[in-house]
Every structure is written in structure tokens, then in C-alpha cells.
Amino acid sequence: VSRDTLLGSAGYRLRAIAEDGVIYIILGVFVVLSGYPLVWLVFDSLKKQGEMYTNIWLWPQHPTLANYASAWSDAGIGQGTINSMVVTAASVAIVVVVGSLAGYSLARMKVAGGNLILSAILLTLMIRPMFTAVQLFRFTTSLGIIDTYPALILPYAATSLPLAVALFTSYFRSIPIELEDAARVDGATGVQVFFRIVVPLSGPVFAAVVIFAFLDAYNELFLALVLLKDPSLRTLPPTLAGIIGEYFKNYPQLFAGVSAASAPIILLFVLFRRRFISGLLAGALKS
Amino acid sequence: LARGTAKSYVGQQLRKPTGRRWLVGRFAALADAPGSQALRSFNRWAGGGVNRLSGWLLIAPAIILLLVFKVYPILATFPESLVASQGFGTPEHFVGLSNYLTLVRDSDFWRATANTVAFVVITTIGVNAFGFFLALLVSRRRLRFKGLFQTILFLPVVVSLTASAVLWGFLMDPYVGLVPPLLQYLHLAWLVPSTGFFGTPTSAMLTISAIAIWQAMGFFMVIYLSGLQTIDADLFDAAKVDGANSGQTLWRITLPLMRPFISIGVTLAIIGGFGVFDWIYILTGGGPAHATESLMTYMYFQAFTQFDQGYASAIIVAILVLTAIASYLQWRQRYVGTTAQ
């Protein structure tokens, strides 16, 4: 080996190390930018009001959960969490049941014009919840269901449904039909085939649908502002939006509210990261 | 085993809904059923793949839900935009295109439109550029802790827009916020507007765009990551062997192959951007004097503060038209782009 190539390869290696270093530094900056504000939010939510201004950046010296307690009871975060959970759970349940049945029908039963129906259903993805707010306000008022949970649950379900139907349909189509036929021949009814064969094989698509339907409902603000005026029924986003005005000076309490409201979804994300990302991605690429 | 084979043969026949064999298979299946007579007749009724009625029954709830809560509200918006009303539940009268004529002369509406378009342009470029850049970095073969990087970079996506608005509203506040002193410390004080981040309409809109980019770029990173995975690694190796530097590889191989994903990313950002509401509603409320209004916050103001639902409906129609135009322009550019190649 000549001296030149030796030096060359050493130079190459040095360049590679430098390049890696630069990349780690850039990524590090972005990681701090993305993650630190959220970490900081948790830090400050655990501080007493005075410490917020003396110990600005770091973990509190005397962490306290008092802010959470007061945010939970006084600022309505507790009631908001209950309301959000009820609305989100009901909406997710409707999306999963109605969506999977429709998807199974489109994938397996010979519904006339099935593909046309699927395209029409996908087209309703363009109709964002906000576009329907005025009319929803009108007819939930005339139906007398405004200021009740269903007024919010049903529009949320309708928002997540098109994508759910599309994902279920394409997933069910990918299951070998022989499995279902064999079960049917063994005497399984249509209902049994669906619950015993199709559903157990479709874990990933159910997870994906649950995740994006959960996000759709849990984080929605516009319709929640419009359709639930009664403060005791408010979900978390309008509750948080309302706190800013009322509790302007008590920042730690505000931060405790925000982090308590965000905790369930962050927990869900960290636990099911891959499912989460692939679920949202499937949604994005499908639409 | 023999039993199983025979069954799947019958099963295959079941899939063909015509002819005598189908009948034979049908009876074989029924005869095989262990359940009661009721179960059998239900089986006949709900037998998947054959019965059209049950297919319709299964899809009906989805169609009804969408018709009632999506299709009807959007269709009813058009006639609604032709009436004048003093509030929800009060009598309304037909005024023709009067709402639209008011709209065209409404400077607040044009201000909201300009703000929204500016927001769409800035955030579309921002989230796609940063998303693509981050995807390139995170997808490098030698990189360690990939999962960790992706998780943290994606974290802002799952937090609600309300939460991020509250958080950043505090962080960027001119009196108690942490960003102004931090920038001062980093000798970047020139980045802070003299009246604070929300002091003038322009700086407020720019700040809100930056918050939007912060929150959404992780999502676009994931889109581009999935795109980069579709590119055959051999292509990069071949380019390296041919002596291409990383810039050339990016320009000649990665970017052209990522075209469909860039198009998806741009479309999603445009559609998302036109709906911007949460951040503005919380951070500026559209004020002062409607200067930072977006189309959505202006619609909210007209519909639920002024209770002028006819006028709000006209704004919704305008938003639909604008989104359609933007999608068309983007589609045409993509179309021209592919034919020019």
C-alpha cells in the first residue's frame, strides 16, 4: 500500500467523521427545538409560581403537583378531560364499527357500484369540519341536540369515517378470501366470519383507524367551540383556549392544564410509536 | 385434510354466484352448519359475497352518517349564502347575490384572504423544506438513535394545536416569554421585532406561521422518510461509483424520484393551510381590528359573533372556491411538470 492511498483513506475517514459530527449537531438543534419546549412545559407546570422566574430553564428544585390539582378542579381541566374522553371514545367506537362494516361490505359483498361509492366517500374527505359548522349549528339546534355530547360525537365520527372506510376496504381486500370461504363452509355465519376470521387478522388497520380517529376528535377546537356552549360539557381544546383569558397570571397552573391535557395523547404516541406514525401516514398518503 | 380440501373446493364454488354448482355449494354449506334453523336462515340472509341486501345494510350507516353530517351541511351552505339573517333562529329572507357583493367590497375579507394565502405559501414551503431536510438527515445509513430522533421530531405533531398555541404564546410573549431573552443572549436580538412577536400584524402572522412549521414539520419528515424508503439503495451506490458528489446525487436522483411525495406534501400543506384557525383564534383572536384574521377566523367571527350566517356561508363558499383553485394550480403544475420531462 502506497503512502498516498493510506493518507487518502485516513483523510476520507476524517472527512466522514466530521460530516457525521455536523449532522449530529444539526439534528441535535432540531431535537432541542422540537422536544425542549414540551419538556420545559412539564418542568414549569411542577414549579411554584415564584420559582418560575428564578429557575427559568430547568427541573424545579421543589417540584409540586399543586398546579395540577388546581388546574384539574378550578380551571375545569378535570371536567374537560372527562368530556373529551366521552366524546373521543364514542366517536372512535362509531368510526371503528361503522367503518369496518362498510369496509367489509365494499371489500367482499357485491354491492352495485361499490367502487363509485368508495370514491364518493373519499371525496367527502375534502369537507372539513369547519365548513359544516354553520349548518351543524342550525340543525343541531332545530333537532334540540345542541349542547349535548351527540352534537359533537356524530360530526367527529363523520370526519374520521371516510379515511377509515378506505383503509378498512383496502386492508380487507388484501386478506385471502379462501380463509373466509373455508370458515363459511365450516358453518360459520357471515357475522361469525367477520368477527372470528376478518377482525383478528386486521389488527394493524384497526390500530391505525383508532389512532387517527382519536387524534381527530381529541384535538378538535372549532366545532367544540360552536356546538357545546355549556361550560360543563366543554372538551379540552376550548377549555384550554378559555383558561388563557381567565387565569392569565397563574402560568404554572396554565401549563399544568396544558400538559395534563396533552399527556394522554403523548403517552399513546410513545407507547405505540410505530403504529402511530404508520397510521397517520396511511391516512396522509391515502388522501 | 381431505375434509379440508373438499371444503375449500366448495368454498371456491361459493364465490361464484351463478350456475348449478353454486347451488350445490350453497346447500353443502347449509347442511354443514351446526347451528339451529334460525342460524341457518340468518346465514342465508347475511352470507357474505353473495347477498346484496346485507352488503347494503352494512354500508348504510356509513352513508347515512356522511350524508347527514358532511354532504347535507356543505350543500345547504350554497342556498344559505343567498339569504340575510339577523341571527340563528330568526326569520331570513332571500337577498340573491347581495352577500357576495358585500364580500367583494369587504376589506376585512380581503385582508383575511391575503393573510391566509401568505400563511399557506410560507408554511407550505417551510414544512416541506424542513420535512425533506430532516428526512434526508434521519435516513442516513450511518446514523445512530434513528428511532429516538424520529420520535422526538414527531412529538409536536401529536400535541393539539390549542396546546401549542398556549405554549408558544407564552414563550414568545414580550414581557414574560423566554424566546426574546434567549435570542438576545444568542446575539440574535435583531430577530425580535421592536414591538414583540405579536406586536404588528405582519410579525404576528410570521410568528404564527413559524409555530405552524414547528408543529407540522415532523409529519412531513415522516412522509418524506416513507418516500426515501421507496428509492433503491443501489442507485445511490451506483452514483457514488460514478463519482457523483452528494449534491449531484440529491439533485439528479433523490429529488426526481421524490416528485410524487413532494406533490403529496405540497397538496396536504395547501389544504391544511387554508383551514388555519386554532393558532390565530388563540394567539391574536384575529385582531387588532381584523388585521390578523384568517378566512376561517373571519368566518367564525361573522357566523358566531355577528350571527350573520348568510354572510358566513358566502365566506365558506369563497374558501371552497379558493381551495379548488389552489388544488387546480398545483395539479396543473404537476401535470405540466410530468409532461415536460
PDB file of C-alpha atoms in Angstrom, chain B residues 7-273:
ATOM      1  CA  LYS B   7     -64.373 -27.703   1.923  1.00  0.00           C
ATOM      2  CA  SER B   8     -62.150 -25.180   0.251  1.00  0.00           C
ATOM      3  CA  TYR B   9     -63.319 -26.570  -3.094  1.00  0.00           C
ATOM      4  CA  VAL B  10     -66.864 -25.878  -2.032  1.00  0.00           C
ATOM      5  CA  GLY B  11     -65.690 -22.554  -0.783  1.00  0.00           C
ATOM      6  CA  GLN B  12     -64.415 -21.683  -4.218  1.00  0.00           C
ATOM      7  CA  GLN B  13     -67.737 -22.568  -5.695  1.00  0.00           C
ATOM      8  CA  LEU B  14     -69.396 -20.333  -3.161  1.00  0.00           C
ATOM      9  CA  ARG B  15     -67.611 -17.360  -4.582  1.00  0.00           C
ATOM     10  CA  LYS B  16     -69.267 -17.863  -7.952  1.00  0.00           C
ATOM     11  CA  PRO B  17     -72.787 -16.659  -7.559  1.00  0.00           C
ATOM     12  CA  THR B  18     -74.093 -18.199 -10.798  1.00  0.00           C
ATOM     13  CA  GLY B  19     -74.844 -21.676 -12.095  1.00  0.00           C
ATOM     14  CA  ARG B  20     -75.770 -25.015 -10.639  1.00  0.00           C
ATOM     15  CA  ARG B  21     -72.508 -25.555  -8.799  1.00  0.00           C
ATOM     16  CA  TRP B  22     -73.181 -22.531  -6.703  1.00  0.00           C
ATOM     17  CA  LEU B  23     -76.471 -24.054  -5.576  1.00  0.00           C
ATOM     18  CA  VAL B  24     -74.740 -27.308  -4.698  1.00  0.00           C
ATOM     19  CA  GLY B  25     -72.096 -25.469  -2.722  1.00  0.00           C
ATOM     20  CA  ARG B  26     -74.749 -23.400  -1.039  1.00  0.00           C
ATOM     21  CA  PHE B  27     -76.622 -26.458   0.144  1.00  0.00           C
ATOM     22  CA  ALA B  28     -73.429 -28.180   1.205  1.00  0.00           C
ATOM     23  CA  ALA B  29     -72.583 -25.185   3.348  1.00  0.00           C
ATOM     24  CA  LEU B  30     -76.032 -25.082   4.860  1.00  0.00           C
ATOM     25  CA  ALA B  31     -76.110 -28.798   5.531  1.00  0.00           C
ATOM     26  CA  ASP B  32     -72.774 -28.467   7.264  1.00  0.00           C
ATOM     27  CA  ALA B  33     -73.935 -25.741   9.598  1.00  0.00           C
ATOM     28  CA  PRO B  34     -74.071 -26.934  13.175  1.00  0.00           C
ATOM     29  CA  GLY B  35     -76.469 -24.256  14.364  1.00  0.00           C
ATOM     30  CA  SER B  36     -80.172 -24.037  14.638  1.00  0.00           C
ATOM     31  CA  GLN B  37     -82.614 -23.369  11.849  1.00  0.00           C
ATOM     32  CA  ALA B  38     -82.632 -19.702  12.799  1.00  0.00           C
ATOM     33  CA  LEU B  39     -78.874 -19.550  12.472  1.00  0.00           C
ATOM     34  CA  ARG B  40     -79.115 -21.140   9.064  1.00  0.00           C
ATOM     35  CA  SER B  41     -81.641 -18.728   7.767  1.00  0.00           C
ATOM     36  CA  PHE B  42     -79.572 -15.870   9.117  1.00  0.00           C
ATOM     37  CA  ASN B  43     -76.589 -17.361   7.366  1.00  0.00           C
ATOM     38  CA  ARG B  44     -78.553 -17.411   4.137  1.00  0.00           C
ATOM     39  CA  TRP B  45     -79.579 -13.836   4.742  1.00  0.00           C
ATOM     40  CA  ALA B  46     -76.145 -12.486   5.730  1.00  0.00           C
ATOM     41  CA  GLY B  47     -73.993 -14.788   3.590  1.00  0.00           C
ATOM     42  CA  GLY B  48     -71.087 -12.556   2.583  1.00  0.00           C
ATOM     43  CA  GLY B  49     -70.039 -12.294  -1.025  1.00  0.00           C
ATOM     44  CA  VAL B  50     -73.435 -13.324  -2.267  1.00  0.00           C
ATOM     45  CA  ASN B  51     -76.186 -11.368  -0.682  1.00  0.00           C
ATOM     46  CA  ARG B  52     -76.601  -7.849  -1.986  1.00  0.00           C
ATOM     47  CA  LEU B  53     -79.071  -6.735   0.621  1.00  0.00           C
ATOM     48  CA  SER B  54     -76.760  -7.416   3.546  1.00  0.00           C
ATOM     49  CA  GLY B  55     -73.993  -5.585   1.693  1.00  0.00           C
ATOM     50  CA  TRP B  56     -76.193  -2.521   1.519  1.00  0.00           C
ATOM     51  CA  LEU B  57     -77.223  -2.895   5.130  1.00  0.00           C
ATOM     52  CA  LEU B  58     -73.612  -2.914   6.259  1.00  0.00           C
ATOM     53  CA  ILE B  59     -72.667   0.170   4.295  1.00  0.00           C
ATOM     54  CA  ALA B  60     -75.849   2.107   5.013  1.00  0.00           C
ATOM     55  CA  PRO B  61     -74.805   3.544   8.423  1.00  0.00           C
ATOM     56  CA  ALA B  62     -71.630   4.994   6.928  1.00  0.00           C
ATOM     57  CA  ILE B  63     -73.502   6.544   4.019  1.00  0.00           C
ATOM     58  CA  ILE B  64     -76.222   7.981   6.262  1.00  0.00           C
ATOM     59  CA  LEU B  65     -73.674   9.457   8.683  1.00  0.00           C
ATOM     60  CA  LEU B  66     -71.765  11.122   5.854  1.00  0.00           C
ATOM     61  CA  LEU B  67     -74.900  12.361   4.094  1.00  0.00           C
ATOM     62  CA  VAL B  68     -76.300  13.936   7.247  1.00  0.00           C
ATOM     63  CA  PHE B  69     -73.131  15.394   8.769  1.00  0.00           C
ATOM     64  CA  LYS B  70     -70.990  16.175   5.717  1.00  0.00           C
ATOM     65  CA  VAL B  71     -72.851  16.275   2.416  1.00  0.00           C
ATOM     66  CA  TYR B  72     -76.042  17.977   3.580  1.00  0.00           C
ATOM     67  CA  PRO B  73     -74.247  20.729   5.556  1.00  0.00           C
ATOM     68  CA  ILE B  74     -71.965  21.569   2.644  1.00  0.00           C
ATOM     69  CA  LEU B  75     -74.800  21.583   0.079  1.00  0.00           C
ATOM     70  CA  ALA B  76     -77.039  23.653   2.355  1.00  0.00           C
ATOM     71  CA  THR B  77     -74.260  26.242   2.595  1.00  0.00           C
ATOM     72  CA  PHE B  78     -74.874  27.363  -1.000  1.00  0.00           C
ATOM     73  CA  PRO B  79     -78.564  28.407  -0.633  1.00  0.00           C
ATOM     74  CA  GLU B  80     -77.727  29.758   2.826  1.00  0.00           C
ATOM     75  CA  SER B  81     -75.236  32.165   1.268  1.00  0.00           C
ATOM     76  CA  LEU B  82     -78.127  33.801  -0.587  1.00  0.00           C
ATOM     77  CA  VAL B  83     -80.116  34.853   2.473  1.00  0.00           C
ATOM     78  CA  ALA B  84     -79.821  37.622   5.034  1.00  0.00           C
ATOM     79  CA  SER B  85     -80.433  36.867   8.687  1.00  0.00           C
ATOM     80  CA  GLN B  86     -80.148  38.647  11.985  1.00  0.00           C
ATOM     81  CA  GLY B  87     -79.174  35.561  13.951  1.00  0.00           C
ATOM     82  CA  PHE B  88     -79.748  31.857  14.336  1.00  0.00           C
ATOM     83  CA  GLY B  89     -83.419  31.016  14.551  1.00  0.00           C
ATOM     84  CA  THR B  90     -84.626  34.413  13.296  1.00  0.00           C
ATOM     85  CA  PRO B  91     -86.550  34.740  10.025  1.00  0.00           C
ATOM     86  CA  GLU B  92     -84.388  35.090   6.976  1.00  0.00           C
ATOM     87  CA  HIS B  93     -85.138  36.471   3.575  1.00  0.00           C
ATOM     88  CA  PHE B  94     -83.700  35.830   0.158  1.00  0.00           C
ATOM     89  CA  VAL B  95     -81.291  38.535  -0.970  1.00  0.00           C
ATOM     90  CA  GLY B  96     -79.736  36.930  -4.043  1.00  0.00           C
ATOM     91  CA  LEU B  97     -76.074  37.639  -4.517  1.00  0.00           C
ATOM     92  CA  SER B  98     -76.088  40.536  -2.064  1.00  0.00           C
ATOM     93  CA  ASN B  99     -73.800  38.705   0.402  1.00  0.00           C
ATOM     94  CA  TYR B 100     -71.275  38.127  -2.338  1.00  0.00           C
ATOM     95  CA  LEU B 101     -71.412  41.767  -3.429  1.00  0.00           C
ATOM     96  CA  THR B 102     -70.730  42.806   0.159  1.00  0.00           C
ATOM     97  CA  LEU B 103     -67.950  40.265   0.339  1.00  0.00           C
ATOM     98  CA  VAL B 104     -66.166  41.635  -2.722  1.00  0.00           C
ATOM     99  CA  ARG B 105     -66.162  45.133  -1.192  1.00  0.00           C
ATOM    100  CA  ASP B 106     -65.259  43.945   2.307  1.00  0.00           C
ATOM    101  CA  SER B 107     -61.672  44.995   3.001  1.00  0.00           C
ATOM    102  CA  ASP B 108     -61.537  42.774   6.107  1.00  0.00           C
ATOM    103  CA  PHE B 109     -62.369  39.776   3.927  1.00  0.00           C
ATOM    104  CA  TRP B 110     -59.561  40.632   1.505  1.00  0.00           C
ATOM    105  CA  ARG B 111     -57.215  41.163   4.408  1.00  0.00           C
ATOM    106  CA  ALA B 112     -58.161  37.715   5.716  1.00  0.00           C
ATOM    107  CA  THR B 113     -57.679  36.240   2.249  1.00  0.00           C
ATOM    108  CA  ALA B 114     -54.241  37.848   1.895  1.00  0.00           C
ATOM    109  CA  ASN B 115     -53.241  36.635   5.372  1.00  0.00           C
ATOM    110  CA  THR B 116     -54.428  33.113   4.605  1.00  0.00           C
ATOM    111  CA  VAL B 117     -52.656  32.959   1.243  1.00  0.00           C
ATOM    112  CA  ALA B 118     -49.452  34.292   2.811  1.00  0.00           C
ATOM    113  CA  PHE B 119     -49.758  31.716   5.591  1.00  0.00           C
ATOM    114  CA  VAL B 120     -50.332  28.944   3.029  1.00  0.00           C
ATOM    115  CA  VAL B 121     -47.303  29.965   0.956  1.00  0.00           C
ATOM    116  CA  ILE B 122     -44.937  30.339   3.928  1.00  0.00           C
ATOM    117  CA  THR B 123     -45.978  27.164   5.712  1.00  0.00           C
ATOM    118  CA  THR B 124     -46.137  25.058   2.535  1.00  0.00           C
ATOM    119  CA  ILE B 125     -42.549  25.978   1.720  1.00  0.00           C
ATOM    120  CA  GLY B 126     -41.480  25.731   5.359  1.00  0.00           C
ATOM    121  CA  VAL B 127     -42.923  22.364   6.325  1.00  0.00           C
ATOM    122  CA  ASN B 128     -41.894  20.721   3.066  1.00  0.00           C
ATOM    123  CA  ALA B 129     -38.358  22.130   3.059  1.00  0.00           C
ATOM    124  CA  PHE B 130     -37.720  21.299   6.721  1.00  0.00           C
ATOM    125  CA  GLY B 131     -39.521  17.973   6.451  1.00  0.00           C
ATOM    126  CA  PHE B 132     -37.467  16.955   3.446  1.00  0.00           C
ATOM    127  CA  PHE B 133     -34.250  18.154   5.039  1.00  0.00           C
ATOM    128  CA  LEU B 134     -34.909  16.286   8.282  1.00  0.00           C
ATOM    129  CA  ALA B 135     -35.886  13.140   6.375  1.00  0.00           C
ATOM    130  CA  LEU B 136     -32.570  13.286   4.485  1.00  0.00           C
ATOM    131  CA  LEU B 137     -30.662  13.613   7.754  1.00  0.00           C
ATOM    132  CA  VAL B 138     -32.582  10.978   9.688  1.00  0.00           C
ATOM    133  CA  SER B 139     -32.457   8.432   6.852  1.00  0.00           C
ATOM    134  CA  ARG B 140     -28.650   8.416   6.653  1.00  0.00           C
ATOM    135  CA  ARG B 141     -27.361   4.882   6.868  1.00  0.00           C
ATOM    136  CA  ARG B 142     -24.655   5.563   9.432  1.00  0.00           C
ATOM    137  CA  LEU B 143     -26.921   7.482  11.809  1.00  0.00           C
ATOM    138  CA  ARG B 144     -27.472   6.029  15.272  1.00  0.00           C
ATOM    139  CA  PHE B 145     -30.502   6.531  17.545  1.00  0.00           C
ATOM    140  CA  LYS B 146     -32.744   6.871  14.482  1.00  0.00           C
ATOM    141  CA  GLY B 147     -35.860   5.867  16.404  1.00  0.00           C
ATOM    142  CA  LEU B 148     -35.163   8.388  19.135  1.00  0.00           C
ATOM    143  CA  PHE B 149     -34.598  11.223  16.678  1.00  0.00           C
ATOM    144  CA  GLN B 150     -37.776  10.404  14.781  1.00  0.00           C
ATOM    145  CA  THR B 151     -39.836  10.129  17.956  1.00  0.00           C
ATOM    146  CA  ILE B 152     -38.773  13.499  19.311  1.00  0.00           C
ATOM    147  CA  LEU B 153     -39.057  15.266  15.963  1.00  0.00           C
ATOM    148  CA  PHE B 154     -42.569  13.845  15.556  1.00  0.00           C
ATOM    149  CA  LEU B 155     -43.694  14.737  19.081  1.00  0.00           C
ATOM    150  CA  PRO B 156     -45.135  18.218  18.278  1.00  0.00           C
ATOM    151  CA  VAL B 157     -47.427  16.625  15.679  1.00  0.00           C
ATOM    152  CA  VAL B 158     -49.484  14.737  18.232  1.00  0.00           C
ATOM    153  CA  VAL B 159     -49.967  17.665  20.603  1.00  0.00           C
ATOM    154  CA  SER B 160     -53.143  19.647  19.954  1.00  0.00           C
ATOM    155  CA  LEU B 161     -52.883  22.945  18.097  1.00  0.00           C
ATOM    156  CA  THR B 162     -54.514  24.552  21.122  1.00  0.00           C
ATOM    157  CA  ALA B 163     -51.762  23.303  23.411  1.00  0.00           C
ATOM    158  CA  SER B 164     -49.006  24.522  21.104  1.00  0.00           C
ATOM    159  CA  ALA B 165     -50.688  27.903  20.727  1.00  0.00           C
ATOM    160  CA  VAL B 166     -50.885  28.345  24.511  1.00  0.00           C
ATOM    161  CA  LEU B 167     -47.298  27.187  24.955  1.00  0.00           C
ATOM    162  CA  TRP B 168     -45.778  29.363  22.236  1.00  0.00           C
ATOM    163  CA  GLY B 169     -47.978  32.301  23.114  1.00  0.00           C
ATOM    164  CA  PHE B 170     -46.258  32.314  26.483  1.00  0.00           C
ATOM    165  CA  LEU B 171     -42.748  31.528  25.220  1.00  0.00           C
ATOM    166  CA  MET B 172     -42.806  34.414  22.726  1.00  0.00           C
ATOM    167  CA  ASP B 173     -44.509  36.930  24.971  1.00  0.00           C
ATOM    168  CA  PRO B 174     -42.542  40.219  25.067  1.00  0.00           C
ATOM    169  CA  TYR B 175     -42.828  40.563  28.880  1.00  0.00           C
ATOM    170  CA  VAL B 176     -42.700  37.090  30.420  1.00  0.00           C
ATOM    171  CA  GLY B 177     -41.681  34.986  27.401  1.00  0.00           C
ATOM    172  CA  LEU B 178     -38.419  33.112  27.172  1.00  0.00           C
ATOM    173  CA  VAL B 179     -37.667  33.407  23.467  1.00  0.00           C
ATOM    174  CA  PRO B 180     -36.870  37.153  23.375  1.00  0.00           C
ATOM    175  CA  PRO B 181     -34.236  36.987  26.181  1.00  0.00           C
ATOM    176  CA  LEU B 182     -32.832  33.778  24.705  1.00  0.00           C
ATOM    177  CA  LEU B 183     -32.381  35.379  21.295  1.00  0.00           C
ATOM    178  CA  GLN B 184     -30.786  38.378  22.975  1.00  0.00           C
ATOM    179  CA  TYR B 185     -28.380  36.050  24.763  1.00  0.00           C
ATOM    180  CA  LEU B 186     -27.506  34.385  21.447  1.00  0.00           C
ATOM    181  CA  HIS B 187     -26.856  37.826  19.896  1.00  0.00           C
ATOM    182  CA  LEU B 188     -29.865  37.344  17.660  1.00  0.00           C
ATOM    183  CA  ALA B 189     -31.855  40.228  19.120  1.00  0.00           C
ATOM    184  CA  TRP B 190     -32.440  41.601  15.628  1.00  0.00           C
ATOM    185  CA  LEU B 191     -34.826  38.667  15.112  1.00  0.00           C
ATOM    186  CA  VAL B 192     -37.168  40.099  17.744  1.00  0.00           C
ATOM    187  CA  PRO B 193     -39.480  42.821  16.377  1.00  0.00           C
ATOM    188  CA  SER B 194     -39.291  46.006  18.439  1.00  0.00           C
ATOM    189  CA  THR B 195     -42.979  45.673  19.372  1.00  0.00           C
ATOM    190  CA  GLY B 196     -42.740  41.973  20.217  1.00  0.00           C
ATOM    191  CA  PHE B 197     -43.575  38.917  18.156  1.00  0.00           C
ATOM    192  CA  PHE B 198     -47.294  39.677  18.164  1.00  0.00           C
ATOM    193  CA  GLY B 199     -46.860  43.459  18.077  1.00  0.00           C
ATOM    194  CA  THR B 200     -47.629  44.158  14.438  1.00  0.00           C
ATOM    195  CA  PRO B 201     -49.966  42.205  12.157  1.00  0.00           C
ATOM    196  CA  THR B 202     -47.082  41.194   9.896  1.00  0.00           C
ATOM    197  CA  SER B 203     -44.867  39.917  12.694  1.00  0.00           C
ATOM    198  CA  ALA B 204     -47.847  38.173  14.289  1.00  0.00           C
ATOM    199  CA  MET B 205     -48.632  36.344  11.048  1.00  0.00           C
ATOM    200  CA  LEU B 206     -44.955  35.411  10.603  1.00  0.00           C
ATOM    201  CA  THR B 207     -44.769  34.159  14.190  1.00  0.00           C
ATOM    202  CA  ILE B 208     -47.918  32.086  13.774  1.00  0.00           C
ATOM    203  CA  SER B 209     -46.505  30.631  10.546  1.00  0.00           C
ATOM    204  CA  ALA B 210     -43.322  29.711  12.404  1.00  0.00           C
ATOM    205  CA  ILE B 211     -45.334  27.967  15.132  1.00  0.00           C
ATOM    206  CA  ALA B 212     -47.239  26.070  12.449  1.00  0.00           C
ATOM    207  CA  ILE B 213     -43.973  24.967  10.831  1.00  0.00           C
ATOM    208  CA  TRP B 214     -42.606  23.911  14.224  1.00  0.00           C
ATOM    209  CA  GLN B 215     -45.652  21.780  14.836  1.00  0.00           C
ATOM    210  CA  ALA B 216     -46.092  20.191  11.405  1.00  0.00           C
ATOM    211  CA  MET B 217     -42.579  19.593  10.079  1.00  0.00           C
ATOM    212  CA  GLY B 218     -42.255  16.237  11.859  1.00  0.00           C
ATOM    213  CA  PHE B 219     -45.295  14.982   9.995  1.00  0.00           C
ATOM    214  CA  PHE B 220     -43.812  15.986   6.645  1.00  0.00           C
ATOM    215  CA  MET B 221     -40.496  14.423   7.654  1.00  0.00           C
ATOM    216  CA  VAL B 222     -42.331  11.121   8.024  1.00  0.00           C
ATOM    217  CA  ILE B 223     -43.963  11.491   4.603  1.00  0.00           C
ATOM    218  CA  TYR B 224     -40.556  12.080   3.005  1.00  0.00           C
ATOM    219  CA  LEU B 225     -38.979   9.266   5.016  1.00  0.00           C
ATOM    220  CA  SER B 226     -41.515   6.861   3.604  1.00  0.00           C
ATOM    221  CA  GLY B 227     -40.708   8.266   0.170  1.00  0.00           C
ATOM    222  CA  LEU B 228     -36.967   7.836   0.604  1.00  0.00           C
ATOM    223  CA  GLN B 229     -37.545   4.208   1.569  1.00  0.00           C
ATOM    224  CA  THR B 230     -39.023   3.556  -1.852  1.00  0.00           C
ATOM    225  CA  ILE B 231     -35.750   4.534  -3.553  1.00  0.00           C
ATOM    226  CA  ASP B 232     -33.492   1.604  -4.343  1.00  0.00           C
ATOM    227  CA  ALA B 233     -30.253   1.946  -2.349  1.00  0.00           C
ATOM    228  CA  ASP B 234     -28.333   0.530  -5.331  1.00  0.00           C
ATOM    229  CA  LEU B 235     -28.987   3.772  -7.185  1.00  0.00           C
ATOM    230  CA  PHE B 236     -27.014   5.735  -4.605  1.00  0.00           C
ATOM    231  CA  ASP B 237     -24.188   3.215  -4.674  1.00  0.00           C
ATOM    232  CA  ALA B 238     -24.075   3.368  -8.471  1.00  0.00           C
ATOM    233  CA  ALA B 239     -23.973   7.169  -8.367  1.00  0.00           C
ATOM    234  CA  LYS B 240     -21.128   7.029  -5.858  1.00  0.00           C
ATOM    235  CA  VAL B 241     -19.170   4.640  -8.048  1.00  0.00           C
ATOM    236  CA  ASP B 242     -19.693   7.003 -10.951  1.00  0.00           C
ATOM    237  CA  GLY B 243     -18.118   9.758  -8.841  1.00  0.00           C
ATOM    238  CA  ALA B 244     -21.217  11.833  -8.169  1.00  0.00           C
ATOM    239  CA  ASN B 245     -20.961  14.066  -5.112  1.00  0.00           C
ATOM    240  CA  SER B 246     -23.807  14.271  -2.609  1.00  0.00           C
ATOM    241  CA  GLY B 247     -25.212  17.441  -4.171  1.00  0.00           C
ATOM    242  CA  GLN B 248     -25.419  15.816  -7.579  1.00  0.00           C
ATOM    243  CA  THR B 249     -26.967  12.685  -6.089  1.00  0.00           C
ATOM    244  CA  LEU B 250     -29.598  14.787  -4.357  1.00  0.00           C
ATOM    245  CA  TRP B 251     -30.380  16.840  -7.436  1.00  0.00           C
ATOM    246  CA  ARG B 252     -30.264  14.097 -10.058  1.00  0.00           C
ATOM    247  CA  ILE B 253     -31.549  11.030  -8.205  1.00  0.00           C
ATOM    248  CA  THR B 254     -33.314  11.783  -4.940  1.00  0.00           C
ATOM    249  CA  LEU B 255     -35.350  14.819  -5.959  1.00  0.00           C
ATOM    250  CA  PRO B 256     -36.712  13.436  -9.256  1.00  0.00           C
ATOM    251  CA  LEU B 257     -37.678  10.165  -7.574  1.00  0.00           C
ATOM    252  CA  MET B 258     -39.320  12.014  -4.688  1.00  0.00           C
ATOM    253  CA  ARG B 259     -41.573  14.001  -7.028  1.00  0.00           C
ATOM    254  CA  PRO B 260     -44.795  12.163  -6.156  1.00  0.00           C
ATOM    255  CA  PHE B 261     -44.123  12.580  -2.441  1.00  0.00           C
ATOM    256  CA  ILE B 262     -43.308  16.267  -2.828  1.00  0.00           C
ATOM    257  CA  SER B 263     -46.583  16.642  -4.655  1.00  0.00           C
ATOM    258  CA  ILE B 264     -48.456  14.906  -1.809  1.00  0.00           C
ATOM    259  CA  GLY B 265     -46.659  17.052   0.752  1.00  0.00           C
ATOM    260  CA  VAL B 266     -47.443  20.289  -1.072  1.00  0.00           C
ATOM    261  CA  THR B 267     -51.101  19.347  -1.539  1.00  0.00           C
ATOM    262  CA  LEU B 268     -51.525  18.422   2.124  1.00  0.00           C
ATOM    263  CA  ALA B 269     -49.836  21.632   3.260  1.00  0.00           C
ATOM    264  CA  ILE B 270     -52.029  23.775   0.989  1.00  0.00           C
ATOM    265  CA  ILE B 271     -55.261  22.105   2.089  1.00  0.00           C
ATOM    266  CA  GLY B 272     -54.204  22.274   5.738  1.00  0.00           C
ATOM    267  CA  GLY B 273     -53.065  25.880   5.449  1.00  0.00           C
TER     268      GLY B 273
END
